[in-house]
PDB file of C-alpha atoms in Angstrom:
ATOM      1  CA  UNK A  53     -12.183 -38.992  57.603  1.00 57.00           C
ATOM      2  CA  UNK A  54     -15.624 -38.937  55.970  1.00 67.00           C
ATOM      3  CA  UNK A  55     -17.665 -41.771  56.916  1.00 87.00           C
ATOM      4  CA  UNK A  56     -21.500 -40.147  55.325  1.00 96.00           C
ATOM      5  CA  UNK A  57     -22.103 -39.016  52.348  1.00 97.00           C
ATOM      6  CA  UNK A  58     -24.767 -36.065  51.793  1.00 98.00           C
ATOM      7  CA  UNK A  59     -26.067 -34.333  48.361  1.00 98.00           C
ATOM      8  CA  UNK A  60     -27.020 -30.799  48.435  1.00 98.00           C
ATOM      9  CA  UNK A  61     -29.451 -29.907  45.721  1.00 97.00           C
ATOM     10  CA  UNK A  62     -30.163 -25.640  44.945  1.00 96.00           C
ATOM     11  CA  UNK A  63     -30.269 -23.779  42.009  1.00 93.00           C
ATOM     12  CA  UNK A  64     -28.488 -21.149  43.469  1.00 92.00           C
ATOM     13  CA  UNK A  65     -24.483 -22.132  44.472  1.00 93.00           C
ATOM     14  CA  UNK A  66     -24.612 -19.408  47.066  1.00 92.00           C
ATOM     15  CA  UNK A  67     -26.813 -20.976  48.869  1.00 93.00           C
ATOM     16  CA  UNK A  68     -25.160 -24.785  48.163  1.00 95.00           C
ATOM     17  CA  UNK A  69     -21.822 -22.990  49.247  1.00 95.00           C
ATOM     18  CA  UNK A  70     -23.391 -22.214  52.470  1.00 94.00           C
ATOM     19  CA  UNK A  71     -24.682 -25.108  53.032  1.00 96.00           C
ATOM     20  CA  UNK A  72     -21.679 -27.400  52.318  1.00 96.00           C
ATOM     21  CA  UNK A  73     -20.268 -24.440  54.687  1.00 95.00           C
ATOM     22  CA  UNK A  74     -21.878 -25.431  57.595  1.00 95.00           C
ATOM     23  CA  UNK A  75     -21.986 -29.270  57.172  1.00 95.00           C
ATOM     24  CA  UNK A  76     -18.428 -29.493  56.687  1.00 93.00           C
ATOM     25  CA  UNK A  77     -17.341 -27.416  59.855  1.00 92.00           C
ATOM     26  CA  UNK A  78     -20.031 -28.765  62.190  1.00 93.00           C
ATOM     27  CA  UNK A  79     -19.682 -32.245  60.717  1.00 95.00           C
ATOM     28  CA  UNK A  80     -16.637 -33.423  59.353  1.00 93.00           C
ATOM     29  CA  UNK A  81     -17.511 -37.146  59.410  1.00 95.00           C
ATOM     30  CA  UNK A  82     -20.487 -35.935  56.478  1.00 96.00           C
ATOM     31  CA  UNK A  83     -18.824 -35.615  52.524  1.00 96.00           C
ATOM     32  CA  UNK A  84     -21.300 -33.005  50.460  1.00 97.00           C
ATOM     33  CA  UNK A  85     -21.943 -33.400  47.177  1.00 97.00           C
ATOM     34  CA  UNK A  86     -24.017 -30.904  45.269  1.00 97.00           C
ATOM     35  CA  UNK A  87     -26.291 -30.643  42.043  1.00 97.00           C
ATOM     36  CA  UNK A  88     -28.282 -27.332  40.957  1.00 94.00           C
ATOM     37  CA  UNK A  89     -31.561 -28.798  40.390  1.00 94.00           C
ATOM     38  CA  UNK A  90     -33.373 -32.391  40.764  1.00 95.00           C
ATOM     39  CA  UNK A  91     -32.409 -34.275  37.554  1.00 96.00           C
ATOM     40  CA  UNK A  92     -28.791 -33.542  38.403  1.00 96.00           C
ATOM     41  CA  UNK A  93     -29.323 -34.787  41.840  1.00 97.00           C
ATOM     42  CA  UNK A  94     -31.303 -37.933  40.339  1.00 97.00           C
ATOM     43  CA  UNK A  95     -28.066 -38.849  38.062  1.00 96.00           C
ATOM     44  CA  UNK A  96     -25.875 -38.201  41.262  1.00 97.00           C
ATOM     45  CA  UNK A  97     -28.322 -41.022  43.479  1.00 97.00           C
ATOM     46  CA  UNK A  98     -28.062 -43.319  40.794  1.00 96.00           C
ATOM     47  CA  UNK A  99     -24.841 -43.850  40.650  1.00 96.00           C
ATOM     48  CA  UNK A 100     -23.521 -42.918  44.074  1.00 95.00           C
ATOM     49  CA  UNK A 101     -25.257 -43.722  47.558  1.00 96.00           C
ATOM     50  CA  UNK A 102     -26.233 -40.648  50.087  1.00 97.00           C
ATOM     51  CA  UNK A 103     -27.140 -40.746  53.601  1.00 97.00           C
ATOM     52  CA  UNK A 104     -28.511 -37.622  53.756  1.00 97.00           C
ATOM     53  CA  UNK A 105     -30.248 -35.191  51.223  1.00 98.00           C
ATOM     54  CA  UNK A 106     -31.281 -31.908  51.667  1.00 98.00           C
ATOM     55  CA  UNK A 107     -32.841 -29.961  49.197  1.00 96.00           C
ATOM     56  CA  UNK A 108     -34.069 -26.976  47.475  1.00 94.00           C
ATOM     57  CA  UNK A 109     -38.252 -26.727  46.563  1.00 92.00           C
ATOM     58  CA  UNK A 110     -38.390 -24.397  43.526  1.00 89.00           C
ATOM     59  CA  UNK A 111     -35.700 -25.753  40.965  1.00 91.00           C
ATOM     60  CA  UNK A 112     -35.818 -25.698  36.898  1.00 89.00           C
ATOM     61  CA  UNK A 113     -35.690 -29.492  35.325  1.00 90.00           C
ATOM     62  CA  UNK A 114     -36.929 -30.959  38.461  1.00 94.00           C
ATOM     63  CA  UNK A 115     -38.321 -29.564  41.627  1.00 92.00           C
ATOM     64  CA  UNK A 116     -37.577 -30.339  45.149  1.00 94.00           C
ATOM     65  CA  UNK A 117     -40.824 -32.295  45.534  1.00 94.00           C
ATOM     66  CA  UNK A 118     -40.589 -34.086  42.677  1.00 96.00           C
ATOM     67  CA  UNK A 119     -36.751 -35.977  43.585  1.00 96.00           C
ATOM     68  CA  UNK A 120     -38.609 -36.538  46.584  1.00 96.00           C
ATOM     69  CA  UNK A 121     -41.393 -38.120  44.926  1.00 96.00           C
ATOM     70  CA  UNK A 122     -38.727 -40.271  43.015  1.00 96.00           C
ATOM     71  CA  UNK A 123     -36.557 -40.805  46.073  1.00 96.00           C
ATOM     72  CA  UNK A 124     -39.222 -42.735  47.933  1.00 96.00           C
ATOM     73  CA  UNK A 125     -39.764 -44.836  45.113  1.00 96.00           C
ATOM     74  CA  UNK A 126     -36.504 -46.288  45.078  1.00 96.00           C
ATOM     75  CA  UNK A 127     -35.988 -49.237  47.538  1.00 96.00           C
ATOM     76  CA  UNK A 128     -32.137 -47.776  48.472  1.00 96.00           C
ATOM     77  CA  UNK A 129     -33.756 -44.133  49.386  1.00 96.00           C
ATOM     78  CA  UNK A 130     -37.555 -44.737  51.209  1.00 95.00           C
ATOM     79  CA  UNK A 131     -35.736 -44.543  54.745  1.00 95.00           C
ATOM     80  CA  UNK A 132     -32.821 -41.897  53.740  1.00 97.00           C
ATOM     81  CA  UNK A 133     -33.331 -38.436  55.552  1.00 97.00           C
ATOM     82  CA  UNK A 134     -34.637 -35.846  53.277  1.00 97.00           C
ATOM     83  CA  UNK A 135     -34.275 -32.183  54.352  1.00 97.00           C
ATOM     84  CA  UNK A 136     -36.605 -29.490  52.317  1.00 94.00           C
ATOM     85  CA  UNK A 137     -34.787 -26.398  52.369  1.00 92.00           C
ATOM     86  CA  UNK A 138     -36.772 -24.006  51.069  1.00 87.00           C
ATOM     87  CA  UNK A 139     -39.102 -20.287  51.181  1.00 85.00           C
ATOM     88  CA  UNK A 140     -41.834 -21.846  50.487  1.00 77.00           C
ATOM     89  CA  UNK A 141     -43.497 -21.982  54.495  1.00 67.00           C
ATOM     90  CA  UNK A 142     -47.075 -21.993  53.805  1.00 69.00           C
ATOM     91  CA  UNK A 143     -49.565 -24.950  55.022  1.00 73.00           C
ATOM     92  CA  UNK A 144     -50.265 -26.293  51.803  1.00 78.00           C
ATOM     93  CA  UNK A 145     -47.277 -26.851  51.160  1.00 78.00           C
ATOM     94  CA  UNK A 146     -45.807 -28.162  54.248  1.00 81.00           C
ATOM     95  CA  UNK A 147     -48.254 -30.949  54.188  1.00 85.00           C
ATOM     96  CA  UNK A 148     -47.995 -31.527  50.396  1.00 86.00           C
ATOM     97  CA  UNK A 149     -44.194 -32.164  51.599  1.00 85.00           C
ATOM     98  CA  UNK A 150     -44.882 -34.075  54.747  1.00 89.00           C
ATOM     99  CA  UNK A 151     -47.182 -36.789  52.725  1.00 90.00           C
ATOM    100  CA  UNK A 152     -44.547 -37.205  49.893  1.00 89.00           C
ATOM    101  CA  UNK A 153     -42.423 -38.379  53.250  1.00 93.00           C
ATOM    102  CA  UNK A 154     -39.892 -35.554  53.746  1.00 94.00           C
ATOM    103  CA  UNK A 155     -38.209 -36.086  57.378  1.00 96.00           C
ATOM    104  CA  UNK A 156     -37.599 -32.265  58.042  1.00 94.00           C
ATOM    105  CA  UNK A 157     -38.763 -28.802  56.792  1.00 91.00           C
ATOM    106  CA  UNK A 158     -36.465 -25.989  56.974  1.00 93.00           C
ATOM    107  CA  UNK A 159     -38.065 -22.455  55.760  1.00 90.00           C
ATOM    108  CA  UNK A 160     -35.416 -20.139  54.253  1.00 91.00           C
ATOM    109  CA  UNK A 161     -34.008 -17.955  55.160  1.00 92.00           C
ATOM    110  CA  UNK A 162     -31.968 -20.061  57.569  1.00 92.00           C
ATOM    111  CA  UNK A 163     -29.449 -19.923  60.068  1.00 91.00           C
ATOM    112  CA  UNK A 164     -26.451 -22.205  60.487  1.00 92.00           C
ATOM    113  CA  UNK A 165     -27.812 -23.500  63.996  1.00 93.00           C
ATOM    114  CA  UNK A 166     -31.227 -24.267  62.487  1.00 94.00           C
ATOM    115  CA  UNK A 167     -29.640 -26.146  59.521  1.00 96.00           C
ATOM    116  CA  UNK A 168     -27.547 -27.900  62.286  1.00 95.00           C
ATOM    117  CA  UNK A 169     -30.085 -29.126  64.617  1.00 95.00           C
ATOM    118  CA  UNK A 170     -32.547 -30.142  61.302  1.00 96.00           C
ATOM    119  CA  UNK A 171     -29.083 -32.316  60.692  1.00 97.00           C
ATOM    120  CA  UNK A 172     -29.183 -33.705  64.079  1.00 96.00           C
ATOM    121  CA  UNK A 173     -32.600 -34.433  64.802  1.00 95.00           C
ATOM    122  CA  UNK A 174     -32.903 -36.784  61.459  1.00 96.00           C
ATOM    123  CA  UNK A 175     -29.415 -38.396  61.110  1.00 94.00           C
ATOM    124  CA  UNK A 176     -29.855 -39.229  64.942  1.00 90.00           C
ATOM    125  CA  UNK A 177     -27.694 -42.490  66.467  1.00 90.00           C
ATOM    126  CA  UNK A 178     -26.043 -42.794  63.010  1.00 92.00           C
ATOM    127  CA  UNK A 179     -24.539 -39.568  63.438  1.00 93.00           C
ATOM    128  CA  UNK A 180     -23.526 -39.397  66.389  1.00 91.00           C
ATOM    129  CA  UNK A 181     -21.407 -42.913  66.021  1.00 91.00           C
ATOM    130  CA  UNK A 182     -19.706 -41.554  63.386  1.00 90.00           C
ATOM    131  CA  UNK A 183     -18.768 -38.406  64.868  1.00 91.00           C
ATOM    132  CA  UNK A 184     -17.890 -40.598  68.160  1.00 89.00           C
ATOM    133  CA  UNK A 185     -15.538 -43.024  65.828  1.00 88.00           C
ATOM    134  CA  UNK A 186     -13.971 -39.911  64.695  1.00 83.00           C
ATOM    135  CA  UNK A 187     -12.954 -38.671  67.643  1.00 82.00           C
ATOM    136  CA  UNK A 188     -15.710 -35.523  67.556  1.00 77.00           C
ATOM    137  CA  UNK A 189     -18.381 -34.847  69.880  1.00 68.00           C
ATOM    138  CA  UNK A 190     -22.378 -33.303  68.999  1.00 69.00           C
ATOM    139  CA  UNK A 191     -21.704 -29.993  70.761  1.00 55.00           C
ATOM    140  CA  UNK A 192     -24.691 -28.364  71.735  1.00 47.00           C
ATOM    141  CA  UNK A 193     -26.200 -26.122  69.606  1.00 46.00           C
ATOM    142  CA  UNK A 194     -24.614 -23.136  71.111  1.00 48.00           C
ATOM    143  CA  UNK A 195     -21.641 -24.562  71.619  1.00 48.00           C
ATOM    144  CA  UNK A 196     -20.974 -25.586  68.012  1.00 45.00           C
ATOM    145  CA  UNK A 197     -21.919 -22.552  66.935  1.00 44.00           C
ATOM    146  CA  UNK A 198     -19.355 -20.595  68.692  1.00 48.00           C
ATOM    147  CA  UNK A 199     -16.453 -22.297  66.535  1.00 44.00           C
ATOM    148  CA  UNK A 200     -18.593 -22.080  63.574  1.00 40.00           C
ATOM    149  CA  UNK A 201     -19.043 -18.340  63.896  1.00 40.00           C
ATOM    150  CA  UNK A 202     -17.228 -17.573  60.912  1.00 41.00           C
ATOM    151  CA  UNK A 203     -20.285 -18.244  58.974  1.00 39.00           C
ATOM    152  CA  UNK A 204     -21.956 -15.468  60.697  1.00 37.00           C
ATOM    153  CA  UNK A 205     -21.214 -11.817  60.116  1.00 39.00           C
ATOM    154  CA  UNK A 206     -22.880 -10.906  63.671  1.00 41.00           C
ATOM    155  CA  UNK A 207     -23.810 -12.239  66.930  1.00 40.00           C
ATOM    156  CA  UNK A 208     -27.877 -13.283  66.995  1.00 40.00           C
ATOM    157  CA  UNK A 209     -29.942 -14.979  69.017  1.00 42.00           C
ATOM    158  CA  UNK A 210     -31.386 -18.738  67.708  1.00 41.00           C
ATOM    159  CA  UNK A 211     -34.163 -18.411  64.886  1.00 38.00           C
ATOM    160  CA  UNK A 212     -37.360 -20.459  65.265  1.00 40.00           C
ATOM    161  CA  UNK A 213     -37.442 -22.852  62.508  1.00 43.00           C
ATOM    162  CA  UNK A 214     -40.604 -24.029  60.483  1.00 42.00           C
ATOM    163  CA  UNK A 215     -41.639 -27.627  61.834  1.00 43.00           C
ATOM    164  CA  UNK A 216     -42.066 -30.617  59.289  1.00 42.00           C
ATOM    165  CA  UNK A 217     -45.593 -30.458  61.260  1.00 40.00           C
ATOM    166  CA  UNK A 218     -48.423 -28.939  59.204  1.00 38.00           C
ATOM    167  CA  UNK A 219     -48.473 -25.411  61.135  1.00 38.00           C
ATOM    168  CA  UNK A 220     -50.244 -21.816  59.722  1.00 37.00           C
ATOM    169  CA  UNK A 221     -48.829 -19.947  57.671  1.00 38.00           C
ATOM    170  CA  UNK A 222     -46.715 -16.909  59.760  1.00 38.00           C
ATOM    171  CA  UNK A 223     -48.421 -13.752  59.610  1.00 36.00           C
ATOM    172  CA  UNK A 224     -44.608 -12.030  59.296  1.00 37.00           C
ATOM    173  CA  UNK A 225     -44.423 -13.407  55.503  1.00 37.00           C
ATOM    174  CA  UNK A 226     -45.501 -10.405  53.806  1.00 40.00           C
ATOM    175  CA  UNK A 227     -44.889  -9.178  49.987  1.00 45.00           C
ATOM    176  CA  UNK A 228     -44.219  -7.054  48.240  1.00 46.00           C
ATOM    177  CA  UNK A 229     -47.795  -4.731  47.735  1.00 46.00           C
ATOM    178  CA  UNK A 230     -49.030  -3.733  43.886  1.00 47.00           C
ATOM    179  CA  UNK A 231     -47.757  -0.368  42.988  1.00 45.00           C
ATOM    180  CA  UNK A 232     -50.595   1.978  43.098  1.00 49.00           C
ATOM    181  CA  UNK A 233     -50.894   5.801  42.964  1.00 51.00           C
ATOM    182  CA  UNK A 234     -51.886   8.314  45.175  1.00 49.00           C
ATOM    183  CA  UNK A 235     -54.794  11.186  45.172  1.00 51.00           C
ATOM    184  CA  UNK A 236     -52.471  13.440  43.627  1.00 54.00           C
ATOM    185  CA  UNK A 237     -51.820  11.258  40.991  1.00 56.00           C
ATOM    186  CA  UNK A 238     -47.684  10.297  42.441  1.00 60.00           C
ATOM    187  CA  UNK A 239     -46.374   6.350  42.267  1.00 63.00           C
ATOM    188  CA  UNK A 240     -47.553   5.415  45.716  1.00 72.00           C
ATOM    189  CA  UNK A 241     -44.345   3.698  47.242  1.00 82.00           C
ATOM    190  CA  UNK A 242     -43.949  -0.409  46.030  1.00 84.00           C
ATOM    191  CA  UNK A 243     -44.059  -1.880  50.141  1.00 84.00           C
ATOM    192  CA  UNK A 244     -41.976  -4.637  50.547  1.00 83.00           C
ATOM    193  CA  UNK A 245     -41.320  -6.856  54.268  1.00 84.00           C
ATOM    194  CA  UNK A 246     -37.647  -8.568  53.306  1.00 92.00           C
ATOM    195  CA  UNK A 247     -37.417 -12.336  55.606  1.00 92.00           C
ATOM    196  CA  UNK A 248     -34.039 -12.794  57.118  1.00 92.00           C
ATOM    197  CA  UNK A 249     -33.094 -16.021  59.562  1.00 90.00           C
ATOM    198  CA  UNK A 250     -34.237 -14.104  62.712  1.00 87.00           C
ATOM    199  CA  UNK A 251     -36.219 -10.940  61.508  1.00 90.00           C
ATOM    200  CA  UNK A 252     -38.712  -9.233  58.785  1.00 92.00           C
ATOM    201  CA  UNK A 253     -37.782  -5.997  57.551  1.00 92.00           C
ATOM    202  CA  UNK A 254     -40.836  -3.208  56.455  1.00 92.00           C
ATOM    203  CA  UNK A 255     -39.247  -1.491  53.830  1.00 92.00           C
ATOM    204  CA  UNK A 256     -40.236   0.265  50.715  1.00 93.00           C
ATOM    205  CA  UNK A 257     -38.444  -0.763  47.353  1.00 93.00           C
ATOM    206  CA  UNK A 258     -36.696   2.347  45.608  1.00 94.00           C
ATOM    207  CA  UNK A 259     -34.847   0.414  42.535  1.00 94.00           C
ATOM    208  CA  UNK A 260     -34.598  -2.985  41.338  1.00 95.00           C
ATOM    209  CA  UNK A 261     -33.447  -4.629  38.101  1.00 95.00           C
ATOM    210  CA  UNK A 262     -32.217  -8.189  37.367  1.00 94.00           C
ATOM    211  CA  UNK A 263     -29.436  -9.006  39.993  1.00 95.00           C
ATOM    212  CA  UNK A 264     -30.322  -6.674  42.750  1.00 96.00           C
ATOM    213  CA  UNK A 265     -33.043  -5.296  44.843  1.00 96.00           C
ATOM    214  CA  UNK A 266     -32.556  -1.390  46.821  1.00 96.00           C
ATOM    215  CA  UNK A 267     -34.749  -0.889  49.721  1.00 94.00           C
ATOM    216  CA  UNK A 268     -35.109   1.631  52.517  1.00 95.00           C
ATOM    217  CA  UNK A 269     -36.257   0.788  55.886  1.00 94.00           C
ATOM    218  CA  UNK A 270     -36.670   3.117  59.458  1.00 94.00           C
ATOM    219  CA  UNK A 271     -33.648   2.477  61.624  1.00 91.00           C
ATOM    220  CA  UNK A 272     -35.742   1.442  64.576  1.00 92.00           C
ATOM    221  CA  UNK A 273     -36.230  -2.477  63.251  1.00 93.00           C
ATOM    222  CA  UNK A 274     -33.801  -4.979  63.662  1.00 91.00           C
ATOM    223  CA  UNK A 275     -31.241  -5.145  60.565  1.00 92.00           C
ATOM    224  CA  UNK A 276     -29.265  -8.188  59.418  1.00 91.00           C
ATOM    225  CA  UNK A 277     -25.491  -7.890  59.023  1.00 92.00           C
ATOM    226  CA  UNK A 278     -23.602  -7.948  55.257  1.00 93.00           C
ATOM    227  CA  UNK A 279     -23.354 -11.128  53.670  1.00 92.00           C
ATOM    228  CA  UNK A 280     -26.878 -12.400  55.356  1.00 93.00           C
ATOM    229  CA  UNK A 281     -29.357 -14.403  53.348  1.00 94.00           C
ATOM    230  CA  UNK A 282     -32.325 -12.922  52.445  1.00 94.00           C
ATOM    231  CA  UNK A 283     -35.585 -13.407  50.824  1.00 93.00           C
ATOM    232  CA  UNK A 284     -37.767 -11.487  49.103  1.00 91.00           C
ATOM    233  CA  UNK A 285     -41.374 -12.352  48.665  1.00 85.00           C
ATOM    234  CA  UNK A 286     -43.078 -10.357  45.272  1.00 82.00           C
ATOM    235  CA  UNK A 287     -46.255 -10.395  43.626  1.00 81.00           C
ATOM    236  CA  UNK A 288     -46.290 -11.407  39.760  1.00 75.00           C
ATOM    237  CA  UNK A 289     -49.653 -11.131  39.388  1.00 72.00           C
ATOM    238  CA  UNK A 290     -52.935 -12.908  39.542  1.00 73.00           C
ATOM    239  CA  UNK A 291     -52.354 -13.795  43.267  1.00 72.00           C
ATOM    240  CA  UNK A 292     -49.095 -15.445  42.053  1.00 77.00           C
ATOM    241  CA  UNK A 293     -45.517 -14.575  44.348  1.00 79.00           C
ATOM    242  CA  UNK A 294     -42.555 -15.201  43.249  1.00 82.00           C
ATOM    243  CA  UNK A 295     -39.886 -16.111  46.074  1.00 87.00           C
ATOM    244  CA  UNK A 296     -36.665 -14.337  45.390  1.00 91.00           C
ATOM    245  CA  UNK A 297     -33.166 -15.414  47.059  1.00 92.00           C
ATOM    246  CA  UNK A 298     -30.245 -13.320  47.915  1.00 94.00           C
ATOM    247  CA  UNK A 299     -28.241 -11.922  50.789  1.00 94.00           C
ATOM    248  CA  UNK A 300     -27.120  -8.363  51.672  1.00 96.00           C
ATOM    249  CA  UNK A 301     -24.597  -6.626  49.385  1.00 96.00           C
ATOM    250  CA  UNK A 302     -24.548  -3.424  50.962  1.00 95.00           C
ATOM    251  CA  UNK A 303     -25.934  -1.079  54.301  1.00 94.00           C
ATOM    252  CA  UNK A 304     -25.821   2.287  53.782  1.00 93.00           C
ATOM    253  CA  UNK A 305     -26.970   5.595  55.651  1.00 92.00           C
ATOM    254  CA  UNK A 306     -29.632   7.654  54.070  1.00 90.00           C
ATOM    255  CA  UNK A 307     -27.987  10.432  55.081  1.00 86.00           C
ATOM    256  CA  UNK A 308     -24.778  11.565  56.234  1.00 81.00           C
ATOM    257  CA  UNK A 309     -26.051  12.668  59.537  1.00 80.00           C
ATOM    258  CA  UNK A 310     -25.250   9.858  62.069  1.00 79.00           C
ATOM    259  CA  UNK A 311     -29.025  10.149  63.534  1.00 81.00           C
ATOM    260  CA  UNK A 312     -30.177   9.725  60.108  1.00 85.00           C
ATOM    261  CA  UNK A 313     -33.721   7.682  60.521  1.00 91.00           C
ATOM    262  CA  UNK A 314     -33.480   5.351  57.229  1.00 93.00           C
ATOM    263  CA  UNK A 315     -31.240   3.019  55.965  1.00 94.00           C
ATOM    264  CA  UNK A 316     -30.447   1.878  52.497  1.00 95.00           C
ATOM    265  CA  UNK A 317     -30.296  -2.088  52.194  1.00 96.00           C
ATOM    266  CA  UNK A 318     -29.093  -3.496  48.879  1.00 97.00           C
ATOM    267  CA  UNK A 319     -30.115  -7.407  48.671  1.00 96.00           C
ATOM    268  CA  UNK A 320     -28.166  -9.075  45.662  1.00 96.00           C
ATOM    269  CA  UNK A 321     -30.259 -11.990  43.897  1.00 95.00           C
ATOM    270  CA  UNK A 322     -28.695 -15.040  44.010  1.00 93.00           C
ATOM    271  CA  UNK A 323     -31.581 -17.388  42.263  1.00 89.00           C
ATOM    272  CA  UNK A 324     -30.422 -19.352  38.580  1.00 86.00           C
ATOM    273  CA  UNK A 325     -33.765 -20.712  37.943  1.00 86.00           C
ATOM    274  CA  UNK A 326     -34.657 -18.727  34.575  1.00 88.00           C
ATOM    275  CA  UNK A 327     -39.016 -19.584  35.731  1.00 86.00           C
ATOM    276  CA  UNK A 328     -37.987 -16.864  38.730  1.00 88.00           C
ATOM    277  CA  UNK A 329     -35.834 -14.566  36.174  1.00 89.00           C
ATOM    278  CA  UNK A 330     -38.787 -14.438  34.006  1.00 89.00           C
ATOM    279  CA  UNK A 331     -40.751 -13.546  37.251  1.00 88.00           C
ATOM    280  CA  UNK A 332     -38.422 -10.511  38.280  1.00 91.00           C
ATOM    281  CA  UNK A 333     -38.311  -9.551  34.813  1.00 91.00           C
ATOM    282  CA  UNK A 334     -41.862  -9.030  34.800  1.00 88.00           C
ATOM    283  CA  UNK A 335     -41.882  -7.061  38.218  1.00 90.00           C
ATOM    284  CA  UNK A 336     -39.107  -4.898  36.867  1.00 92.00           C
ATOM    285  CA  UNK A 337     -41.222  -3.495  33.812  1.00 91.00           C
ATOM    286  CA  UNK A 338     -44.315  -2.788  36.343  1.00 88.00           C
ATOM    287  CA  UNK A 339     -42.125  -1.288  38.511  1.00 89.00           C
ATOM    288  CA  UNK A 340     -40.216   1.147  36.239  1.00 89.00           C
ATOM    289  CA  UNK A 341     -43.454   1.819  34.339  1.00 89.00           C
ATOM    290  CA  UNK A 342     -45.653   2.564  37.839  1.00 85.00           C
ATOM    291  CA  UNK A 343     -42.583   5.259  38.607  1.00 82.00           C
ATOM    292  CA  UNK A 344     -42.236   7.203  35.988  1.00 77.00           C
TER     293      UNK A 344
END
């Protein structure tokens, strides 16, 4: 039987789903809840009480930061755990996060075990009475994760997950590069580096339109299995990036030889917040009009 109570705030349900996914097989003693951006979440907190929140950054209504803001401000939520879920990993804005009093930072895209151990580390004692009431045990991380695997669609090693510490920015983040042309006057190919849980992927962007994303990449990297999460970093302009959700639709073999050296990825957008729709929108019509 439930004994905590956690809401789980994202604009996009796929990511929610897997979420509530994970909490409810690791830890049965915690109930989820979920809203798809802040101001739901603040209605939910008003009239309910969580133990646990964990939470999206980029949201339409109300961000990630801001419920936070409001969170702390209320006298029932300053010592509640407050997990940041989000693709936004640079410095700025781990310590914007870390002064507004977030208890954990978890960088998208994530895996299951990190999720779990950001779980552990801030519910602590609490936690692990209620699991111990229940009649459960805190597995280790490897250990849980074996009965969870139906979450995964592959075997992988643990990912290193961003610290709530103020660390660098990691040099792997890359983005998608401006379309430019060549000497000859061709498109020069749109680069793009695609961020899974435990690996980057160099690829170069061949089509992409509202809900999905087709990129080809040199078999010799290490590729995530179907159903993954991904994210996508673009450019929008003016030094803006947009941070674009999804997980992997489809892997395909550029050709139909079996030592064929490039493989097709599709990446299927997942994002509802119409500020990043807008965004892709944008990149779309640069795209399509750089490639003609």
């Amino acid at each position: 039987m439930a004994t905590l109570k956690a809401l789980v705030v994202d604009d996009a349900s796929f990511v929610r789903d897997l979420v509530k996914r994970t909490v409810r097989q690791r830890f049965p003693v915690i109930e989820t809840t979920d809203a798809q951006n802040g101001r739901r979440a603040q209605s939910l907190m008003s009239r309910t009480a969580f133990d646990l929140v964990l939470c999206d950054w980029e949201m339409p209504e109300m961000s990630g930061l801001e419920l936070l803001r409001w969170m702390r401000q209320q006298p029932q939520y300053q010592k509640v755990p407050f997990i940041m879920i989000t693709s936004r990993g640079d410095k700025d804005h781990v310590i914007e996060a870390v002064q507004e009093g977030v208890s954990e930072y978890l960088g998208k895209p994530f895996s299951p075990e990190g999720l779990s151990k950001k779980i552990i580390k801030v519910m602590g004692a609490r936690l692990k009475q209620a699991m111990d009431r229940s009649g459960k045990s805190l597995a280790s991380p490897a250990e849980a994760f074996k009965e969870s695997a139906a979450l995964l669609t592959q075997k992988r090693e643990p990912a290193a997950e961003p610290s709530a510490r103020p660390e660098p920015a990691s040099p792997g983040v890359a983005r998608a590069a401006k379309p430019a042309r060549s000497a000859a006057g061709r498109p020069a190919p749109t680069l793009a580096s695609v961020r899974f849980a435990d690996s980057t992927l160099k690829s170069v962007i061949k089509d992409i339109n509202l809900t999905e994303v087709r990129v080809l990449a040199k078999r010799d990297q290490a590729f995530p299995g179907i159903l993954d999460q991904a994210v996508i970093d673009i450019e929008i302009g003016d030094g803006q990036m947009a941070r674009l959700n999804g997980y992997v639709h489809q892997l395909q073999a550029v050709d139909k030889r079996q030592d064929t050296d490039f493989v097709s990825v599709t990446i299927r957008f997942v994002d509802e917040d119409p500020q990043k729709l807008e965004d892709l929108s944008r990149f779309v019509a640069r795209f399509r009009a750089s490639n003609r």
